[in-house]
Short mmCIF file of C-alpha atoms in Angstrom, two decimals:
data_model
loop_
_atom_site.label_atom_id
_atom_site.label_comp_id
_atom_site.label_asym_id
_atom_site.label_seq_id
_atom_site.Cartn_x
_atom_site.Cartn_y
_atom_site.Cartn_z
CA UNK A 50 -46.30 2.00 17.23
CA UNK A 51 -46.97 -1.89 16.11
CA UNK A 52 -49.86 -1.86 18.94
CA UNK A 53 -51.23 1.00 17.76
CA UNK A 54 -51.60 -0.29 14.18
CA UNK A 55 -52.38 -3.50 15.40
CA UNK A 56 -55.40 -1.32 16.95
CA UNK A 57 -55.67 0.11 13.74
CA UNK A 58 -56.42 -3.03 12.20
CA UNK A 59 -58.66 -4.76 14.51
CA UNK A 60 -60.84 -1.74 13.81
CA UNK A 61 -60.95 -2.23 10.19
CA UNK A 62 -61.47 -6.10 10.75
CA UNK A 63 -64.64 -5.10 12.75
CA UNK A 64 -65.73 -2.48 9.92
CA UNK A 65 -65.54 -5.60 7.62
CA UNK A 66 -67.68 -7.57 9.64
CA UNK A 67 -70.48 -4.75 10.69
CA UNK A 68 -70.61 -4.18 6.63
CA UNK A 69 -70.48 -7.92 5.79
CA UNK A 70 -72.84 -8.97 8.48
CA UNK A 71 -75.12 -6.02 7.68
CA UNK A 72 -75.83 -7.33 4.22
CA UNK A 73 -76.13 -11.07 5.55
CA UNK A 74 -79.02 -9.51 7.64
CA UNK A 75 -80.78 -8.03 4.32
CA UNK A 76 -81.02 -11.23 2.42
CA UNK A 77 -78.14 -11.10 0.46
CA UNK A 78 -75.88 -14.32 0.06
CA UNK A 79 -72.42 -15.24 1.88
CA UNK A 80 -70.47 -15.10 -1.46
CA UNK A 81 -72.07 -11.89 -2.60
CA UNK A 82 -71.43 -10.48 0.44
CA UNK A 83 -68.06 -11.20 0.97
CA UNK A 84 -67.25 -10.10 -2.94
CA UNK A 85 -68.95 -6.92 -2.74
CA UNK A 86 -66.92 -6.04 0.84
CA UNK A 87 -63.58 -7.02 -1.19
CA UNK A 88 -64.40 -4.91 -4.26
CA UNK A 89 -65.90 -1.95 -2.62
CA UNK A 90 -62.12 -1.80 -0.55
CA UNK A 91 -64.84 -1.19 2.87
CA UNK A 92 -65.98 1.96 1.40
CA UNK A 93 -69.03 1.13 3.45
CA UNK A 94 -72.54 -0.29 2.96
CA UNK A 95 -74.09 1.98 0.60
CA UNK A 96 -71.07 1.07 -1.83
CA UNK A 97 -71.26 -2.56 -1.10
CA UNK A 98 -75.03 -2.66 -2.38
CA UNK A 99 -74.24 -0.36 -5.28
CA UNK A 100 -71.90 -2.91 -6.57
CA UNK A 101 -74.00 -5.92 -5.57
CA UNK A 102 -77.00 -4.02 -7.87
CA UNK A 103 -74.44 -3.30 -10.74
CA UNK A 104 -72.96 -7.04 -10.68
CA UNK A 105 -75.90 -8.85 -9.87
CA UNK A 106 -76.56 -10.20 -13.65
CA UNK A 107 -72.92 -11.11 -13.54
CA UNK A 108 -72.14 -15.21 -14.37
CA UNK A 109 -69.98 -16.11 -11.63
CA UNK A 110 -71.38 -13.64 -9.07
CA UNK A 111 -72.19 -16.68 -6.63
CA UNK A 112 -69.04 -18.35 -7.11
CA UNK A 113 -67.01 -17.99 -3.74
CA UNK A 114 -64.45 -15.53 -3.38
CA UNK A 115 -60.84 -16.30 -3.84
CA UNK A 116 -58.83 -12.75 -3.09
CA UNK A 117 -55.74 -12.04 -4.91
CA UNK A 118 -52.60 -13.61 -3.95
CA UNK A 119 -50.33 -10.78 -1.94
CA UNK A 120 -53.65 -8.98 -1.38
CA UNK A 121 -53.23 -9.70 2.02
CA UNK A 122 -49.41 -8.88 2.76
CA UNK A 123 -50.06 -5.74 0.86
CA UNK A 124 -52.95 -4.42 2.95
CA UNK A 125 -51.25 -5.13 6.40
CA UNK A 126 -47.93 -3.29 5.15
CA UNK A 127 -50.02 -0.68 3.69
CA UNK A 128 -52.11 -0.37 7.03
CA UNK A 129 -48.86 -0.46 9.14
CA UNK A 130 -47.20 2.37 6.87
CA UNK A 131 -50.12 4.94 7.98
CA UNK A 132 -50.01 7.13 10.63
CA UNK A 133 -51.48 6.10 13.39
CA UNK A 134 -52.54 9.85 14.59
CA UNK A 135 -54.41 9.85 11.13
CA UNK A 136 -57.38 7.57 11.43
CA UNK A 137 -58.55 5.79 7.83
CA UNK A 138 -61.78 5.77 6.15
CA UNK A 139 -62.00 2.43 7.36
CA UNK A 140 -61.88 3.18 10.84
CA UNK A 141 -64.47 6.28 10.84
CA UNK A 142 -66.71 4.17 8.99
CA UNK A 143 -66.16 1.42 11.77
CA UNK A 144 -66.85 4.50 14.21
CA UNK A 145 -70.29 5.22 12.03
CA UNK A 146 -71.46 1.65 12.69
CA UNK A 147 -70.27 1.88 16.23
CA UNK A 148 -67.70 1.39 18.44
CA UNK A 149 -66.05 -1.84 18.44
CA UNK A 150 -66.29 -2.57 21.78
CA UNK A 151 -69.79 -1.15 22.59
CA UNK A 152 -71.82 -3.45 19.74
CA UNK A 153 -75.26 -1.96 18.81
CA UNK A 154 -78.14 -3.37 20.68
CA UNK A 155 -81.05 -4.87 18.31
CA UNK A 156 -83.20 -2.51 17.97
CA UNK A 157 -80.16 -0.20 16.49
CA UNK A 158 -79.26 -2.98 14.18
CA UNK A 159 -82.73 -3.37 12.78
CA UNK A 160 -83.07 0.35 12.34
CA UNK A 161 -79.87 0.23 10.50
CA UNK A 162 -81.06 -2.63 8.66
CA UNK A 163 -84.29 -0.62 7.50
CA UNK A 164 -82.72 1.93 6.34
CA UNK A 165 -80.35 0.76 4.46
CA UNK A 166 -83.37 -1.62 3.14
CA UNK A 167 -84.92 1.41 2.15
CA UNK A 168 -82.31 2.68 0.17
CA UNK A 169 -81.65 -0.61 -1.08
CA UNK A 170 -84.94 0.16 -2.67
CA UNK A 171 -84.25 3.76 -3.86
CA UNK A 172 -81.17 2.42 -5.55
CA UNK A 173 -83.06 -0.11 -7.09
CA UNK A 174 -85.80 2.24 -8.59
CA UNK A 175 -83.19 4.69 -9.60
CA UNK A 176 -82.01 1.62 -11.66
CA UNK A 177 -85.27 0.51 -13.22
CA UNK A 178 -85.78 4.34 -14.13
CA UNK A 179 -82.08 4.22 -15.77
CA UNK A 180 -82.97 1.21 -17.95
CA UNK A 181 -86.35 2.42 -18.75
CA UNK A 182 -84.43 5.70 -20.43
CA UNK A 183 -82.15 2.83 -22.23
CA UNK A 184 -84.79 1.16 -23.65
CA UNK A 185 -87.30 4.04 -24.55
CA UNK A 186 -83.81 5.66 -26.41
CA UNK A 187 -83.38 2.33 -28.39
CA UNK A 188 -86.57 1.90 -28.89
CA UNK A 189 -86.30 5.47 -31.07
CA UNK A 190 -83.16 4.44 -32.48
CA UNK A 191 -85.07 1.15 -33.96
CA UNK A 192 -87.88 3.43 -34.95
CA UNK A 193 -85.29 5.54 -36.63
CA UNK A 194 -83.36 2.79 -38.25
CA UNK A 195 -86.78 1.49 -39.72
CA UNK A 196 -87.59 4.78 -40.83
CA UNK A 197 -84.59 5.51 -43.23
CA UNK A 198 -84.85 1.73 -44.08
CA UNK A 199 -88.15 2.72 -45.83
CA UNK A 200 -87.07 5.54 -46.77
CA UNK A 201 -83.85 3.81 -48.85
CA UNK A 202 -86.59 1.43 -50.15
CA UNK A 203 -89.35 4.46 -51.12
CA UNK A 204 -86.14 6.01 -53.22
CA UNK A 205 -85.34 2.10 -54.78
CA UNK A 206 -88.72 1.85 -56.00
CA UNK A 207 -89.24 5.20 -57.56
CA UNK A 208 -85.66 5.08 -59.23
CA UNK A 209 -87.14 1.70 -60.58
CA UNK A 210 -90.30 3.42 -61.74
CA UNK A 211 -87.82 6.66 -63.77
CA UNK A 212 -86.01 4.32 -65.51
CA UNK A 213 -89.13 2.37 -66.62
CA UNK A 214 -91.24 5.18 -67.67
CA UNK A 215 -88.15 6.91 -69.53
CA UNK A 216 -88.20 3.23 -71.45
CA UNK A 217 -91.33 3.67 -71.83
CA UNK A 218 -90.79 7.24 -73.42
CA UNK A 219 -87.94 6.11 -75.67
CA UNK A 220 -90.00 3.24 -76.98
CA UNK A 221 -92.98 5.38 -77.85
CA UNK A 222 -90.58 8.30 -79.59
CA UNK A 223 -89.08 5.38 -81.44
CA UNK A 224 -92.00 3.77 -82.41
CA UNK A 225 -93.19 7.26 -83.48
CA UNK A 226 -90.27 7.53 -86.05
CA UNK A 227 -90.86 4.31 -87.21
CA UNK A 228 -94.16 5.24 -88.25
CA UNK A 229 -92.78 8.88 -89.70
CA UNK A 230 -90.62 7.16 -91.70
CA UNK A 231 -93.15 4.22 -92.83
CA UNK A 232 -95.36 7.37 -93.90
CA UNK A 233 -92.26 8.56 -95.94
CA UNK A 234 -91.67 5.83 -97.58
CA UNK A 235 -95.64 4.99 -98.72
CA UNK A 236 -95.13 8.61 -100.17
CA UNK A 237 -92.39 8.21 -101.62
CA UNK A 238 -93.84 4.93 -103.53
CA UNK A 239 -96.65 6.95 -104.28
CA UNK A 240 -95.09 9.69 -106.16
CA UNK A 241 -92.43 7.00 -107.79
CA UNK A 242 -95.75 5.75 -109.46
CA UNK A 243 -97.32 8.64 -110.18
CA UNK A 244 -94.31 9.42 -112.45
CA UNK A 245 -94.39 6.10 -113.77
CA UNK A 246 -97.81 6.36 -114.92
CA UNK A 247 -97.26 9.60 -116.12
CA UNK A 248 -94.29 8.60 -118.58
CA UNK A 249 -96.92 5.97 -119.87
CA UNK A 250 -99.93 8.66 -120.32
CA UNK A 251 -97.78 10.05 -123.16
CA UNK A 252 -97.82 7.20 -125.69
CA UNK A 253 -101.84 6.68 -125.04
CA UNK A 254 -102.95 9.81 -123.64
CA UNK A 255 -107.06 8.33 -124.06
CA UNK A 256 -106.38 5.43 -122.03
CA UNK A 257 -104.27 7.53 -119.29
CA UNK A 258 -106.84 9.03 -117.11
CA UNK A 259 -109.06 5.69 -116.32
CA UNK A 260 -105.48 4.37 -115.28
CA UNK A 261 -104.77 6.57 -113.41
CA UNK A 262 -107.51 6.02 -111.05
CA UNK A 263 -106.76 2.42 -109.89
CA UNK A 264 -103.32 2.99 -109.96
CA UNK A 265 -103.65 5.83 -107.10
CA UNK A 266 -106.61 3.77 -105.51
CA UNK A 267 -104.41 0.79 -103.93
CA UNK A 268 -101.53 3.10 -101.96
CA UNK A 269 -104.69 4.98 -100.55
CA UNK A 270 -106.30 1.71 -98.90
CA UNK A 271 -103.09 0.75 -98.37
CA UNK A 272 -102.38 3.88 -96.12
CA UNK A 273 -105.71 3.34 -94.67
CA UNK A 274 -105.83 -0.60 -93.95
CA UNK A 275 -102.92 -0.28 -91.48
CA UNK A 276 -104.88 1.18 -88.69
CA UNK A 277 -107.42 -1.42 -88.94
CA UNK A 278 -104.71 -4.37 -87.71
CA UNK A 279 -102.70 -2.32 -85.98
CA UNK A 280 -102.86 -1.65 -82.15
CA UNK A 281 -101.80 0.73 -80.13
CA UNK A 282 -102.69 -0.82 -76.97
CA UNK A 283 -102.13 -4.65 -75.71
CA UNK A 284 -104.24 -5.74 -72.27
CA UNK A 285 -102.13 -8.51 -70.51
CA UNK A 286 -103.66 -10.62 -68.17
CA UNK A 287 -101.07 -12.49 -65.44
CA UNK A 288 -101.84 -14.81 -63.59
CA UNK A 289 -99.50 -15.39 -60.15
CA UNK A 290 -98.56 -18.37 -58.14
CA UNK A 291 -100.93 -18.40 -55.53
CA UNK A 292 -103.62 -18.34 -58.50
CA UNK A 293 -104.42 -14.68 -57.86
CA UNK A 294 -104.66 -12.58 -60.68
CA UNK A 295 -103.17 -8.83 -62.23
CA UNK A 296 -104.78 -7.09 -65.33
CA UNK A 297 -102.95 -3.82 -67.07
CA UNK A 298 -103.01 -2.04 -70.08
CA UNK A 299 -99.43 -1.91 -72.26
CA UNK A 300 -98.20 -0.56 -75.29
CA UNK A 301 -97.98 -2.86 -78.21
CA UNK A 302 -94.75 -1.43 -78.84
CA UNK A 303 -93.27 -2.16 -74.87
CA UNK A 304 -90.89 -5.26 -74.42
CA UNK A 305 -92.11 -7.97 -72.76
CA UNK A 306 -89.41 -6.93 -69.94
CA UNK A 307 -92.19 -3.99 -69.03
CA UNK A 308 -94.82 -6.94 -68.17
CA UNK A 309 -91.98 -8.90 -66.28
CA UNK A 310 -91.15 -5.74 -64.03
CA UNK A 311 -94.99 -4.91 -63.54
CA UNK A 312 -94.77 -8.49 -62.05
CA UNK A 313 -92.19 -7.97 -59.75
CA UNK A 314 -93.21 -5.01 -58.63
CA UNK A 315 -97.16 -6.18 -57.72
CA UNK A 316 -97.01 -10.08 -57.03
CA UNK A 317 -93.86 -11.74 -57.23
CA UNK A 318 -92.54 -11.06 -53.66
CA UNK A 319 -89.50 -11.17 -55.21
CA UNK A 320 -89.05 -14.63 -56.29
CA UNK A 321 -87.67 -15.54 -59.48
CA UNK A 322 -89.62 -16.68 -62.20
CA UNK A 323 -90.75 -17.72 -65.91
CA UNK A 324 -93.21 -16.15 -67.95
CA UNK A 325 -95.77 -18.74 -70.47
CA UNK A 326 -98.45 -18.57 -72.60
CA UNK A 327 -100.26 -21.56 -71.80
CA UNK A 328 -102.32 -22.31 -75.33
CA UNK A 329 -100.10 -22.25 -77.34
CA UNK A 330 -97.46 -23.12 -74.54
CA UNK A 331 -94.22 -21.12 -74.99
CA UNK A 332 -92.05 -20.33 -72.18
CA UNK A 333 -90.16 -16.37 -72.52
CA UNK A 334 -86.41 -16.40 -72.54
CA UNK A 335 -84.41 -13.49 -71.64
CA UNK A 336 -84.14 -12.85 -75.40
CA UNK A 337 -87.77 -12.36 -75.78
CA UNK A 338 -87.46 -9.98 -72.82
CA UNK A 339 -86.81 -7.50 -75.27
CA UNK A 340 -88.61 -7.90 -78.28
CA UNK A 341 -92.25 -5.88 -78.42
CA UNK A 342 -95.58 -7.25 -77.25
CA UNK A 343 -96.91 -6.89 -81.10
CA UNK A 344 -93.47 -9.09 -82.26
CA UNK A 345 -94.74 -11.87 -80.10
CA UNK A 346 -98.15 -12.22 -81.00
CA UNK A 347 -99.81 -10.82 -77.61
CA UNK A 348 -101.71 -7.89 -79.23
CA UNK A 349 -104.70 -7.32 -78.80
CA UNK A 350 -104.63 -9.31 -75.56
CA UNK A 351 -102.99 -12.19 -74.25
CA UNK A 352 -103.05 -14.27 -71.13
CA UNK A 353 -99.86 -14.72 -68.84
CA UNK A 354 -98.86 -17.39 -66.66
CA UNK A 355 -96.31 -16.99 -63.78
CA UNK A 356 -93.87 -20.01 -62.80
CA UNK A 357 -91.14 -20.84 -60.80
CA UNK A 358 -87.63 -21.82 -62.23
#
């Protein structure tokens, strides 16, 4: 029984060295070699070069190769254990290759070595298929990525533009109650004079009616002279850092906040910065953020500069 395992073995010492010297043959370095044989267990030359093709980016791939300590006790007690009426796949691989004692003549061994060149080859394409998928499917998932990116950013911007135009509404329904009640009050000082004048009209009742006249005359161009200093409209002018230029139309009644947003949103590529009038100079704190354009003296029109804090 030992001779026949020692039989056993010497065939799958020579199945090593048919695979081993069979990739020496194609090109492919000692160390390589000798690590795919080891990791493979001698499943044969087609697994050898799959695992030289998976492992060939590996760091210490040329680094010689130092087998396990025990690895080879175990194998020879593992070896001896097996029948020796049942062959291993070891040995009919060794039998594939050829026998042992009858070696292959050249032009075997450089058939051999062509075709497993050749599917060397196939491997490799099926490979640079494989990682063409990989990189087509991350190219969509970068695609995608970007996609809801802009999307998240489409959504930021137009949340940005509801909350400014529903400013924008409560400053004009404000502004038109302020004027309701402005209208009240002129009408109510009207008809306090009128009966004012008219408890007068009854001690002189001749000199009543050319009274009367001027006395109504001044609340009328009063309720007319407003309009003529009052704007509804204020055209700002900005001009931006890199000495370009924006021009819009606001409300006289919008904070100056609506301006500074319009900024950020068209030219300020989201740097921080200050907001001047250059003649006179005065340089916008927060606190004028929120004051009205006609508060601070930029109605009809005024002329912005942009600067960095």
């Amino acid at each position: 029984m030992c001779v026949e395992a020692t039989q056993c073995w010497q065939q799958i010492t020579m199945a090593e060295c048919t695979t081993f010297d069979s990739l020496l043959e194609m090109g492919f370095d000692r160390n390589r070699a000798e690590k795919a044989v080891a990791h493979t267990g001698n499943q044969g030359i087609e697994s050898a070069m799959d695992w030289l093709m998976e492992h060939e980016n590996d760091p210490d791939i040329d680094e010689p190769y130092v087998p396990p300590a025990g690895d080879t006790l175990g194998t020879t007690e593992e070896q001896q254990s097996q029948s020796p009426t049942e062959p291993s796949e070891s040995t009919e691989f060794a039998e594939q290759e050829g026998d042992p004692k009858n070696p292959m003549s050249e032009e075997e061994r450089k058939d051999q070595v062509k075709r497993l060149e050749e599917l060397m080859k196939i491997r490799q394409e099926e490979r640079r298929e494989r990682e063409r998928k990989e990189e087509i499917e991350r190219e969509k998932q970068r695609r995608k990525q970007g996609q809801e990116l802009l999307h998240v950013k489409q959504k930021l911007q137009d949340d940005e533009m509801k909350k400014l135009a529903d400013h924008r509404r409560r400053e004009k329904m404000e502004d038109k109650l302020a004027k309701q009640r402005v209208k009240e009050k002129i009408a109510r000082d009207r008809e306090e004079r009128a009966r004012k004048f008219g408890g007068g009209s009854s001690s002189t009742g001749l000199s009543s009616p050319p009274s009367e006249a001027p006395l109504q005359c001044p609340p009328e161009n009063q309720e007319a002279s407003p309009p003529k200093k009052d704007y509804d409209d204020c055209r700002i002018q900005v001009r931006l850092l890199d000495g370009s230029t924006l021009s819009t139309v606001f409300k006289a009644q919008e904070p100056l906040a609506a301006v500074r947003v319009y900024v950020q949103m068209n030219g300020a590529n989201g740097q921080d910065f200050n907001l001047i009038t250059p003649y006179p100079r005065r340089v916008y704190t927060d606190l004028d953020m929120e004051k009205p354009l006609c508060e601070l003296g930029l109605v009809p029109s005024a002329v912005l500069v942009v600067t960095k804090k």
